Amino acid sequence: MKSIAKMSGVSVTTVSRVLGGSSKVNQKTYKRVMGVIKKVGYRPNALARGLSMQKTRTLGVILPDASNTFFSKIGKAIENTVRSHGYSVFLCDTDGIVDNEISAIKSLSERWIDGIILVAPRIDLRMLIRFSQEYEFYPIVADRKVEGIPIPAVWVDNMGGMIQATEYLIKLGHKRIGFVAGPPDVFNAIQRLNGYKEVLKRYGIPYQEKLVFTGRFMIPDGYAAAEYFLSLKEKPTAIIASNDLMAIGILKYLKSNGFEIPKDISLVGFDDIEISEALYPALTTVAQPIYEIGKNAAKMMLDYIETGRLVPNIVLHTHFVVRDSCR
Amino acid sequence: MKSIAKMSGVSVTTVSRVLGGSSKVNQKTYKRVMGVIKKVGYRPNALARGLSMQKTRTLGVILPDASNTFFSKIGKAIENTVRSHGYSVFLCDTDGIVDNEISAIKSLSERWIDGIILVAPRIDLRMLIRFSQEYEFYPIVADRKVEGIPIPAVWVDNMGGMIQATEYLIKLGHKRIGFVAGPPDVFNAIQRLNGYKEVLKRYGIPYQEKLVFTGRFMIPDGYAAAEYFLSLKEKPTAIIASNDLMAIGILKYLKSNGFEIPKDISLVGFDDIEISEALYPALTTVAQPIYEIGKNAAKMMLDYIETGRLVPNIVLHTHFVVRDSCR
DNA sequence: CTGTTAGCGCTTTCAT
DNA sequence: ATGAAAGCGCTAACAG
């Protein structure tokens, strides 16, 4: 910067102003300086700028599992919408481990990122708020319901989605519905289970523990769940998986063991990831507005940073996608 | 830092030395200062440190599509292996567009990252080398063959993998094999097509353009490909997809149109992503060492940065996974 | 409209 | 073993 100041015969300040698009610069000097900048191919030093401005135009995104399409799509959505506003994104993968979330927050804060978007975090939110104050970043929570805590959040009505799915099955005549739950420490997993329970209650069907199998949202868990359900004396006539990945595992087990879907057993998933439609039979599932989650979280962050004021929460809704895996 | 210097009655320099783990510091002062650091919960400012040291302990990773498990797994592998060495990772998604790759490089270089790992980049490598010199970062290329250009790279023998797949089909008795290619500007896509052609030649089977359909590596492309192949007068008895995602699309089309696999038509994929095994029939495919690609790229980068010297290329190999989609 | 000057928080000679 | 001071590249008052 110093050199380009020299080359164009002005002070560094003026160069800085040209770079910053300040209005207080003579048209002619502006052009001259800009010319030199272009010619030399000068690139500003974001570190120095950040150090000086106390702002980095960089955001952190913390994901439980970047190799899961559901989350990576959210990450992608965030990056896309934020980039057009001149922000860059730091991505951290935590494998769903709280300690990793915490160290990600710390590491991010050392880099003076302006804000952190936590996707489906498991961290205690009071702790998060403490960190955000101590390290001075704007927090946003995505894909987890937040209540009574001043952190802007966007989430999906998981319970409502599961209610719809369960109800659909019951109306189809199913009474014994197996449920593959997610990890009990994941808020969304609980919500989905609650949706299932709620519908059973409404329809006067007793809730049975043995019809619930708990997994960790991965394909093999679904496989194991199906194996378990089919070992039962009274086998379920339908199975709901708390996410599509586990539904895929179920599908796999059923088909390799000679069961036909939906003839012998009905199956419902949750998420509507891309492959679900391509499965055979195409999976009936609860579609989440995946991209929207990320996009909204990003927008909220931009807003939050801009205004410095808490932005209102956003609740998105699922929609039930009927395909060919139930009857 | 200043305040903790004051609190422990030493100079900033000493604090800096304590933080940096310098040996030239009295045991007692070390402990005293460390105590204060811990108590205050001090966090270093990575920006200032970076500015001063001209090193940020941060790497950039540029991916064509972060929402594709294949790439996000690679990204995850990189982050995992690099994190234990104190490095953080900036992830950029380019949607496979060269211009985005270039702006990602620029944006990353402004942040003074120490190195950039480009995964399956489409950029002209001479240009990359120019950038790396101009902006002073260490480049590593992953998942693309690099020859005659001084950029360390790790890639997979795509052609060899496809040769194996094609040969397998031919030995099964197939003569009319449809091939779903990837984008012609993607190096790996060309390599895979070449593998296919090579085997045809070896076995004296004439190469026919109409048996090749070009897609963009996504599920719908496979669907379209299958539709195309089955509209042919002489339909292929087997189809090879250049990646598993497209194979899934093919599977979908075939099954929804009453074709049985492998009875009516055989199918082979490429990549061996997680779902491929869970499909029905389980997909016979060419497995890539996905995690290894990322891990090796990361290690090479660490090495490169450490020694400042070019590290040798690494060529990984596929292995053919026979499952149930061929006969 | 433009330049001077003082930091931003940290590392690193160079003295002591 | 410790400290003073310069400097990394940039922005932001404050003067002019």
XYZ file of C-alpha atoms (C1' of nucleotides) in Angstrom:
686
model
C 0.000 0.000 0.000
C 2.870 2.244 0.810
C 4.415 1.557 -2.548
C 1.270 2.275 -4.450
C 0.960 5.504 -2.493
C 4.414 6.446 -3.617
C 3.768 5.395 -7.186
C 0.700 7.552 -7.464
C 2.121 10.420 -5.486
C -0.353 10.462 -2.632
C -0.407 9.396 0.988
C -1.336 5.959 2.255
C -4.448 7.475 3.723
C -5.678 8.469 0.326
C -4.970 5.030 -0.996
C -6.887 3.620 1.911
C -9.754 5.912 1.075
C -9.732 4.887 -2.548
C -9.741 1.271 -1.516
C -12.508 1.817 0.983
C -14.622 3.644 -1.564
C -14.677 6.776 0.546
C -16.498 9.701 -1.038
C -13.974 12.255 0.095
C -11.628 11.728 -2.759
C -11.093 13.757 -5.866
C -12.273 12.050 -9.019
C -8.930 12.521 -10.667
C -6.809 11.222 -7.801
C -9.243 8.369 -7.408
C -8.767 7.305 -10.998
C -5.052 7.729 -10.868
C -4.683 5.707 -7.706
C -7.124 3.075 -8.883
C -5.119 2.786 -12.053
C -1.966 2.025 -10.148
C -3.799 -0.432 -7.909
C -5.049 -2.322 -10.933
C -1.745 -2.262 -12.682
C 0.250 -3.529 -9.760
C -2.383 -6.118 -8.980
C -2.443 -4.995 -5.411
C -4.336 -7.122 -2.888
C -5.264 -5.728 0.473
C -4.106 -7.520 3.592
C -7.230 -8.701 5.340
C -5.301 -9.365 8.523
C -4.082 -5.813 8.877
C -7.476 -4.485 8.003
C -9.140 -6.759 10.479
C -6.704 -5.826 13.165
C -7.314 -2.174 12.571
C -11.060 -2.319 12.146
C -11.867 -4.972 14.692
C -13.977 -6.597 12.042
C -13.004 -9.314 9.654
C -15.999 -9.832 7.413
C -15.600 -13.467 8.199
C -18.131 -15.807 9.697
C -17.732 -19.134 11.389
C -20.067 -22.023 10.670
C -20.088 -24.982 13.009
C -21.577 -28.210 11.708
C -22.113 -31.564 13.409
C -21.102 -33.488 10.317
C -19.935 -31.904 7.117
C -20.061 -35.174 5.251
C -23.784 -35.473 5.773
C -25.548 -33.861 2.824
C -28.171 -32.396 5.044
C -25.629 -30.289 6.875
C -23.300 -29.605 4.014
C -26.240 -28.207 2.052
C -26.951 -25.860 4.899
C -23.317 -24.853 4.956
C -23.391 -24.266 1.259
C -26.507 -22.156 1.513
C -24.883 -20.036 4.176
C -21.751 -19.513 2.165
C -23.662 -18.655 -0.976
C -25.875 -16.036 0.571
C -23.151 -14.502 2.647
C -20.547 -14.298 -0.051
C -22.511 -11.773 -2.074
C -22.230 -9.474 0.914
C -18.490 -9.743 0.990
C -18.233 -12.246 3.797
C -16.196 -15.389 3.876
C -16.890 -18.483 5.855
C -14.848 -20.643 8.180
C -16.267 -24.129 8.407
C -15.797 -26.365 11.416
C -16.884 -29.941 11.764
C -17.533 -31.225 15.259
C -18.660 -34.800 14.712
C -21.492 -33.890 17.016
C -19.217 -33.656 20.029
C -19.799 -30.826 22.460
C -16.130 -30.397 23.303
C -15.337 -29.945 19.659
C -18.012 -27.297 19.438
C -16.407 -25.430 22.259
C -12.925 -25.585 20.831
C -14.291 -24.530 17.465
C -15.824 -21.488 19.093
C -12.568 -20.644 20.769
C -10.484 -21.149 17.699
C -12.908 -19.083 15.659
C -12.938 -16.308 18.193
C -9.171 -16.085 18.137
C -9.509 -15.290 14.501
C -11.865 -12.515 15.289
C -14.648 -13.711 13.113
C -17.622 -11.400 13.263
C -20.193 -14.055 13.949
C -20.758 -17.757 14.352
C -23.622 -19.776 12.989
C -24.036 -23.001 14.922
C -25.965 -25.656 13.091
C -27.823 -28.121 15.291
C -25.403 -27.480 18.139
C -25.463 -29.613 21.232
C -23.819 -27.003 23.388
C -25.647 -25.550 26.340
C -27.031 -22.289 25.065
C -26.273 -20.348 28.206
C -22.676 -21.250 27.764
C -22.841 -20.162 24.153
C -24.174 -16.806 25.212
C -21.364 -16.400 27.693
C -18.804 -17.161 25.010
C -20.402 -14.749 22.603
C -20.109 -11.956 25.134
C -16.647 -12.799 26.256
C -15.256 -13.173 22.766
C -17.500 -10.608 21.172
C -19.074 -12.380 18.262
C -22.621 -12.551 17.077
C -24.154 -15.991 17.553
C -26.916 -17.491 15.473
C -28.368 -20.930 16.007
C -29.742 -22.872 13.074
C -31.773 -26.062 13.098
C -32.420 -26.090 16.801
C -35.293 -24.612 18.679
C -34.276 -21.782 20.991
C -36.590 -20.368 23.588
C -36.139 -17.890 26.369
C -32.553 -17.237 25.431
C -31.473 -14.143 23.538
C -29.851 -15.866 20.608
C -31.498 -15.435 17.221
C -32.386 -18.775 15.759
C -33.998 -20.428 12.809
C -35.445 -23.849 13.172
C -37.918 -26.232 11.687
C -41.054 -27.467 13.310
C -39.831 -31.017 13.670
C -42.631 -32.133 15.889
C -45.260 -30.862 13.481
C -43.560 -32.683 10.646
C -43.505 -35.933 12.533
C -47.110 -35.520 13.569
C -48.077 -35.311 9.944
C -46.076 -38.380 9.058
C -47.431 -40.480 11.880
C -50.959 -39.386 11.235
C -50.598 -40.300 7.602
C -49.620 -43.821 8.522
C -52.441 -44.186 10.997
C -54.980 -43.020 8.489
C -53.632 -45.648 6.176
C -54.706 -48.114 8.836
C -51.434 -48.821 10.586
C -51.581 -49.511 14.286
C -48.179 -50.970 15.036
C -45.715 -48.379 13.920
C -42.044 -48.824 14.647
C -40.109 -45.660 15.320
C -36.386 -45.203 14.819
C -35.348 -42.319 16.999
C -32.246 -40.167 16.888
C -29.790 -39.593 19.743
C -31.607 -38.513 22.904
C -29.289 -35.550 23.403
C -30.254 -34.017 20.091
C -33.108 -31.637 20.438
C -34.604 -32.318 17.047
C -34.509 -36.021 17.696
C -36.585 -35.573 20.811
C -39.030 -33.354 18.991
C -39.555 -35.974 16.339
C -40.124 -38.651 18.904
C -42.556 -36.376 20.674
C -44.489 -35.893 17.472
C -44.836 -39.629 17.148
C -45.978 -40.035 20.737
C -48.402 -37.180 20.413
C -50.220 -38.752 17.510
C -50.415 -42.131 19.188
C -52.051 -40.434 22.121
C -54.513 -38.581 19.941
C -55.592 -41.789 18.330
C -55.686 -43.739 21.538
C -52.894 -46.069 20.574
C -50.754 -47.068 23.527
C -47.097 -46.063 23.295
C -44.794 -49.056 23.467
C -41.124 -48.750 24.237
C -40.283 -51.834 22.314
C -41.492 -50.177 19.153
C -38.840 -47.508 19.516
C -35.268 -48.093 18.458
C -32.608 -45.465 19.009
C -29.937 -44.715 16.430
C -27.401 -42.054 15.598
C -28.860 -40.847 12.323
C -26.640 -43.019 10.170
C -27.395 -45.694 7.595
C -26.223 -48.688 9.636
C -28.473 -47.645 12.496
C -31.464 -48.025 10.232
C -30.271 -51.423 9.170
C -29.956 -52.509 12.776
C -33.332 -51.043 13.608
C -35.055 -53.024 10.885
C -33.340 -56.145 12.021
C -34.584 -55.490 15.511
C -38.156 -54.727 14.528
C -38.431 -57.828 12.426
C -37.216 -59.961 15.269
C -40.210 -58.904 17.290
C -43.045 -61.344 17.765
C -45.524 -58.745 16.738
C -43.797 -56.992 13.918
C -44.725 -53.436 13.037
C -46.618 -52.918 9.798
C -44.906 -49.605 9.261
C -41.668 -47.947 10.311
C -40.857 -44.301 10.693
C -37.210 -43.315 10.591
C -36.114 -40.071 12.177
C -34.079 -39.285 9.114
C -33.703 -40.468 5.555
C -30.296 -41.965 6.046
C -31.670 -44.395 8.585
C -34.652 -45.044 6.320
C -32.184 -46.076 3.662
C -30.655 -48.547 6.070
C -34.066 -49.947 6.810
C -34.873 -50.235 3.149
C -31.692 -52.087 2.595
C -32.380 -54.594 5.329
C -35.951 -55.184 4.297
C -35.169 -55.720 0.663
C -32.253 -57.981 1.260
C -34.445 -60.070 3.504
C -37.208 -60.545 1.032
C -39.654 -57.986 2.294
C -41.433 -55.849 -0.215
C -42.092 -52.202 0.341
C -44.741 -51.003 0.733
C -46.525 -54.311 0.288
C -45.177 -55.966 3.420
C -44.204 -52.962 5.379
C -44.533 -49.220 4.975
C -41.683 -46.814 5.479
C -41.411 -43.112 6.139
C -38.302 -40.988 6.423
C -37.449 -37.458 7.475
C -35.373 -34.758 5.736
C -35.958 -35.455 2.064
C -32.361 -35.486 1.024
C -31.654 -35.742 -2.647
C -31.356 -39.495 -2.946
C -34.635 -40.192 -1.234
C -36.530 -39.540 -4.385
C -34.199 -41.764 -6.352
C -34.628 -44.763 -4.101
C -36.820 -47.593 -5.099
C -39.474 -47.361 -3.985
C -39.177 -43.602 -3.791
C -39.248 -42.693 -0.158
C -42.268 -41.046 1.395
C -40.756 -38.541 3.755
C -41.030 -35.320 5.683
C -39.249 -32.693 3.644
C -37.240 -30.096 5.461
C -36.491 -26.785 3.781
C -32.784 -27.527 3.913
C -31.491 -24.720 1.798
C -33.856 -22.288 3.478
C -32.481 -23.092 6.888
C -29.037 -22.035 5.792
C -30.213 -19.072 3.799
C -32.267 -17.700 6.647
C -29.557 -18.239 9.186
C -27.177 -16.329 6.946
C -29.607 -13.491 6.453
C -30.263 -13.249 10.133
C -26.577 -13.047 10.764
C -26.110 -10.286 8.236
C -28.966 -8.413 9.839
C -27.702 -8.995 13.312
C -24.235 -7.733 12.476
C -25.584 -4.776 10.579
C -28.001 -3.544 13.205
C -26.342 -4.958 16.281
C -29.779 -5.817 17.523
C -31.344 -9.166 18.190
C -33.343 -10.332 15.207
C -36.566 -12.295 15.601
C -36.530 -16.063 15.397
C -37.775 -17.816 12.324
C -39.688 -21.048 12.357
C -39.794 -22.935 9.109
C -42.102 -25.754 8.265
C -41.759 -29.171 6.788
C -43.958 -30.512 4.092
C -44.972 -34.073 3.760
C -43.936 -35.723 0.535
C -45.972 -38.733 -0.415
C -44.102 -41.082 -2.686
C -44.186 -44.831 -2.990
C -43.021 -46.364 0.259
C -46.312 -46.536 2.119
C -49.658 -48.101 1.739
C -1.644 -9.097 26.539
C -0.589 -5.778 27.870
C -2.897 -6.192 30.833
C -1.669 -9.628 31.671
C 1.888 -8.280 31.461
C 0.940 -5.666 33.983
C -0.864 -8.115 36.213
C 2.102 -10.411 36.400
C 4.649 -7.646 36.610
C 6.603 -8.411 33.472
C 6.866 -6.967 29.989
C 4.732 -7.891 27.015
C 7.778 -9.460 25.513
C 7.962 -11.961 28.306
C 4.300 -12.727 28.020
C 4.809 -13.308 24.347
C 7.633 -15.653 25.150
C 5.532 -17.568 27.632
C 2.767 -17.879 25.097
C 5.144 -18.938 22.381
C 6.721 -21.556 24.621
C 10.113 -19.954 24.340
C 12.822 -21.618 26.380
C 14.453 -18.381 27.431
C 12.197 -17.786 30.322
C 12.639 -18.401 34.005
C 10.615 -21.280 35.376
C 9.160 -19.105 38.090
C 8.128 -16.217 35.876
C 6.759 -18.712 33.405
C 4.493 -20.226 35.995
C 3.420 -16.880 37.337
C 2.556 -15.515 33.930
C 0.882 -18.737 32.869
C -1.205 -18.567 35.998
C -2.469 -15.120 35.152
C -3.150 -16.153 31.566
C -5.251 -19.045 32.727
C -7.065 -17.015 35.320
C -7.988 -14.205 32.997
C -8.952 -16.627 30.275
C -6.774 -14.793 27.832
C -7.048 -15.630 24.144
C -4.388 -14.558 21.702
C -5.370 -12.482 18.721
C -4.649 -14.574 15.681
C -4.891 -11.568 13.416
C -2.171 -9.657 15.166
C -0.023 -12.703 15.369
C -0.557 -13.432 11.716
C 0.245 -9.885 10.778
C 3.413 -9.968 12.740
C 4.561 -13.429 11.777
C 3.399 -13.490 8.185
C 1.936 -16.873 8.923
C -1.582 -17.695 9.948
C -1.662 -21.406 10.545
C -4.701 -21.421 8.348
C -5.286 -23.360 5.184
C -7.753 -22.870 2.398
C -9.626 -25.771 0.852
C -11.386 -25.264 -2.432
C -14.074 -27.771 -3.357
C -16.209 -28.092 -6.488
C -19.302 -29.004 -4.504
C -19.439 -29.181 -0.761
C -22.868 -30.754 -0.778
C -21.576 -33.798 -2.601
C -20.524 -36.379 -0.021
C -17.542 -37.346 -2.045
C -16.026 -33.899 -1.709
C -17.274 -33.075 1.737
C -15.635 -36.260 2.997
C -12.378 -35.125 1.508
C -12.812 -31.760 3.157
C -13.537 -33.427 6.432
C -10.463 -35.606 6.142
C -8.324 -32.576 5.491
C -9.702 -30.688 8.435
C -9.312 -33.627 10.751
C -5.725 -34.331 9.943
C -4.685 -30.728 9.886
C -6.384 -29.673 13.072
C -4.157 -31.797 15.249
C -1.244 -29.742 13.953
C -2.837 -26.503 15.013
C -4.137 -25.491 11.638
C -7.606 -24.271 10.805
C -9.358 -24.566 7.515
C -11.210 -22.136 5.301
C -13.609 -23.936 3.013
C -14.718 -22.551 -0.320
C -17.291 -24.017 -2.640
C -16.985 -23.204 -6.307
C -19.853 -25.089 -7.900
C -17.253 -26.330 -10.315
C -16.872 -22.906 -11.913
C -13.376 -21.767 -12.791
C -14.073 -18.123 -12.059
C -15.204 -19.034 -8.598
C -12.002 -20.946 -8.085
C -10.024 -17.884 -9.003
C -11.933 -15.578 -6.733
C -11.654 -18.109 -3.938
C -7.895 -18.107 -4.388
C -7.809 -14.353 -4.284
C -10.052 -14.073 -1.300
C -8.045 -16.707 0.516
C -4.778 -15.025 -0.299
C -6.010 -11.744 1.110
C -6.429 -13.590 4.340
C -2.872 -14.713 4.202
C -3.609 -18.347 4.521
C -0.454 -20.432 4.454
C -1.569 -22.843 1.820
C -4.430 -23.858 -0.421
C -5.583 -27.363 -1.202
C -7.557 -27.436 -4.401
C -9.772 -30.455 -4.784
C -10.485 -31.502 -8.352
C -9.856 -27.987 -9.573
C -10.647 -27.000 -13.122
C -8.249 -24.092 -13.133
C -5.324 -24.034 -15.506
C -2.421 -25.207 -13.403
C 0.054 -22.725 -14.832
C -2.223 -19.999 -13.672
C -2.424 -21.599 -10.264
C 1.316 -21.621 -10.027
C 1.461 -17.964 -10.935
C -1.043 -17.139 -8.230
C 0.806 -19.172 -5.673
C 3.976 -17.216 -6.357
C 2.349 -13.858 -6.503
C 0.327 -14.345 -3.357
C 2.840 -16.522 -1.608
C 0.928 -19.559 -0.564
C 1.684 -23.236 -0.862
C -0.566 -24.999 -3.367
C -1.557 -28.637 -3.282
C -3.803 -30.299 -5.791
C -5.985 -33.204 -4.751
C -7.983 -35.559 -6.927
C -6.509 -34.415 -10.193
C -3.546 -35.744 -12.019
C -0.691 -33.279 -12.256
C 2.267 -33.803 -14.524
C 5.186 -31.666 -15.505
C 4.111 -28.869 -13.222
C 5.752 -28.226 -9.867
C 2.681 -28.509 -7.717
C 2.519 -31.417 -5.305
C -0.559 -33.477 -5.948
C -2.400 -36.549 -4.841
C -4.699 -38.285 -7.212
C -6.360 -41.547 -7.940
C -5.745 -43.747 -10.916
C -9.139 -43.159 -12.428
C -8.335 -44.775 -15.716
C -7.118 -47.923 -14.040
C -10.285 -48.104 -12.010
C -12.473 -47.773 -15.026
C -10.453 -50.337 -16.922
C -11.155 -52.833 -14.209
C -14.855 -52.048 -14.221
C -15.213 -52.281 -17.958
C -13.209 -55.453 -18.149
C -15.374 -57.008 -15.475
C -18.457 -56.350 -17.530
C -16.912 -57.694 -20.676
C -15.834 -60.868 -18.974
C -19.402 -61.252 -17.846
C -20.237 -61.381 -21.530
C -21.441 -57.859 -22.177
C -20.723 -56.380 -25.563
C -22.957 -53.342 -25.709
C -21.993 -51.269 -22.722
C -23.474 -47.829 -22.263
C -21.186 -45.258 -20.673
C -22.329 -42.203 -18.768
C -19.454 -39.752 -18.852
C -18.758 -36.726 -16.701
C -18.184 -33.173 -17.939
C -15.512 -33.090 -20.647
C -13.621 -30.306 -18.885
C -13.072 -32.424 -15.812
C -9.851 -34.301 -15.966
C -11.045 -37.298 -14.007
C -14.073 -37.582 -16.230
C -11.854 -37.840 -19.267
C -9.666 -40.419 -17.586
C -12.636 -42.587 -16.815
C -13.889 -42.359 -20.351
C -10.417 -43.245 -21.567
C -10.406 -46.313 -19.382
C -13.626 -47.439 -20.975
C -12.339 -46.824 -24.483
C -9.093 -48.578 -23.722
C -10.793 -51.786 -22.709
C -13.075 -51.771 -25.721
C -10.017 -51.511 -27.877
C -8.267 -54.337 -26.072
C -11.201 -56.614 -26.645
C -11.774 -55.520 -30.184
C -15.144 -53.972 -29.543
C -15.794 -50.922 -31.686
C -16.300 -47.677 -29.763
C -19.669 -46.131 -30.512
C -20.466 -42.514 -29.724
C -24.100 -43.251 -29.296
C -23.301 -45.486 -26.372
C -21.835 -42.536 -24.511
C -24.005 -40.050 -22.701
C -22.492 -37.010 -21.018
C -23.703 -35.775 -17.647
C -22.589 -33.478 -14.872
C -22.146 -36.046 -12.138
C -25.572 -35.546 -10.629
C -28.489 -37.881 -10.031
C -30.807 -36.435 -12.682
C -28.114 -36.861 -15.292
C -28.129 -40.572 -14.642
C -31.867 -40.657 -14.946
C -31.695 -38.880 -18.282
C -28.919 -41.153 -19.444
C -30.942 -44.267 -18.742
C -33.885 -42.810 -20.545
C -31.665 -42.142 -23.511
C -30.044 -45.552 -23.569
C -33.354 -47.331 -23.399
C -34.678 -45.320 -26.289
C -31.976 -46.785 -28.470
C -32.894 -49.459 -30.967
C -30.088 -51.612 -29.779
C -30.158 -51.136 -26.061
C -27.040 -51.719 -24.026
C -27.012 -54.768 -21.785
C -24.950 -52.954 -19.198
C -24.325 -49.377 -18.179
C -21.316 -47.827 -16.507
C -21.828 -44.550 -14.717
C -18.863 -42.271 -14.137
C -19.969 -41.787 -10.564
C -22.350 -43.357 -8.097
C -24.726 -40.442 -8.017
C -25.452 -40.892 -11.689
C -25.709 -44.633 -11.166
C -28.429 -43.933 -8.632
C -30.293 -41.908 -11.209
C -30.015 -44.776 -13.648
C -31.217 -47.235 -11.068
C -34.175 -45.061 -10.397
C -35.161 -44.823 -14.026
C -34.732 -48.501 -14.691
C -36.725 -49.619 -11.717
C -39.547 -47.217 -12.241
C -39.788 -48.437 -15.778
C -40.042 -52.062 -14.934
C -36.513 -53.141 -15.613
C -34.869 -55.469 -13.185
C -31.281 -55.159 -12.160
C -29.130 -57.033 -12.846
C -31.511 -59.379 -14.654
C -32.362 -57.037 -17.500
C -29.435 -54.750 -17.356
C -26.209 -54.556 -15.390
C -24.988 -51.426 -13.707
C -21.637 -50.222 -12.430
C -20.833 -47.011 -10.604
C -17.716 -45.151 -9.535
C -16.716 -43.670 -6.161
C -18.350 -46.004 -3.686
C -20.071 -43.389 -1.621
C -21.801 -44.543 1.500
C -25.262 -45.113 0.115
C -24.101 -47.268 -2.730
C -23.921 -50.274 -0.513
C -27.371 -49.576 0.859
C -29.036 -49.433 -2.524
C -31.020 -52.324 -3.776
C -29.488 -54.042 -5.499
C -26.285 -53.000 -3.791
C -24.206 -51.218 -6.367
C -21.150 -52.801 -7.893
C -18.729 -49.947 -8.146
C -15.170 -48.695 -8.290
C -14.243 -47.618 -4.807
C -12.086 -44.575 -4.392
C -10.052 -44.081 -1.236
C -12.009 -40.944 -0.427
C -10.757 -40.287 3.051
C -7.220 -41.093 1.996
C -7.261 -38.478 -0.709
C -7.984 -35.804 1.847
C -5.654 -37.174 4.446
C -2.750 -37.390 2.059
C -3.360 -33.955 0.641
C -3.340 -32.569 4.156
C -0.156 -34.369 5.082
C 1.559 -33.196 1.938
C 0.573 -29.661 2.750
C 1.940 -29.901 6.263
C 5.156 -31.280 4.862
C 5.359 -28.687 2.153
C 4.888 -25.840 4.600
C 7.327 -27.304 7.078
C 10.158 -27.950 4.677
C 9.346 -25.366 2.052
C 10.307 -27.949 -0.511
C 8.203 -29.641 -3.134
C 6.930 -32.976 -1.898
C 6.535 -35.958 -4.209
C 3.196 -36.734 -5.777
C 1.100 -39.568 -4.508
C -0.987 -41.822 -6.676
C -3.709 -43.769 -4.945
C -5.591 -46.673 -6.332
C -9.187 -47.688 -6.597
C -10.470 -51.091 -5.779
C -13.311 -52.772 -7.511
C -16.225 -53.688 -5.290
C -18.421 -56.437 -6.617
C -21.900 -56.307 -5.226
C -25.231 -57.194 -6.757
C -25.887 -54.957 -9.711
C -24.210 -56.948 -12.427
C -24.481 -60.311 -14.004
C -10.109 16.944 -0.528
C -5.542 15.368 1.459
C -1.748 14.291 4.723
C 0.130 13.376 9.603
C -0.079 10.607 13.317
C -1.434 7.255 16.367
C -2.759 2.900 17.199
C -4.920 -2.344 16.358
C -2.125 -6.836 19.287
C 1.533 -9.384 18.574
C 6.618 -10.902 17.515
C 11.336 -9.930 17.228
C 15.817 -7.895 17.054
C 18.909 -5.665 20.049
C 20.364 -4.199 24.355
C 20.915 -4.918 29.101
C 16.493 -14.102 31.651
C 14.137 -9.802 30.649
C 12.717 -5.301 28.533
C 12.430 -1.310 25.054
C 11.330 -0.329 20.737
C 10.413 -1.091 15.956
C 7.351 -2.885 12.716
C 3.670 -6.193 10.322
C -0.295 -3.347 6.755
C -4.097 -1.004 7.434
C -7.757 2.518 9.285
C -9.269 6.574 11.671
C -9.311 10.739 14.068
C -7.478 15.204 13.631
C -5.490 18.977 11.272
C -4.845 21.651 7.473
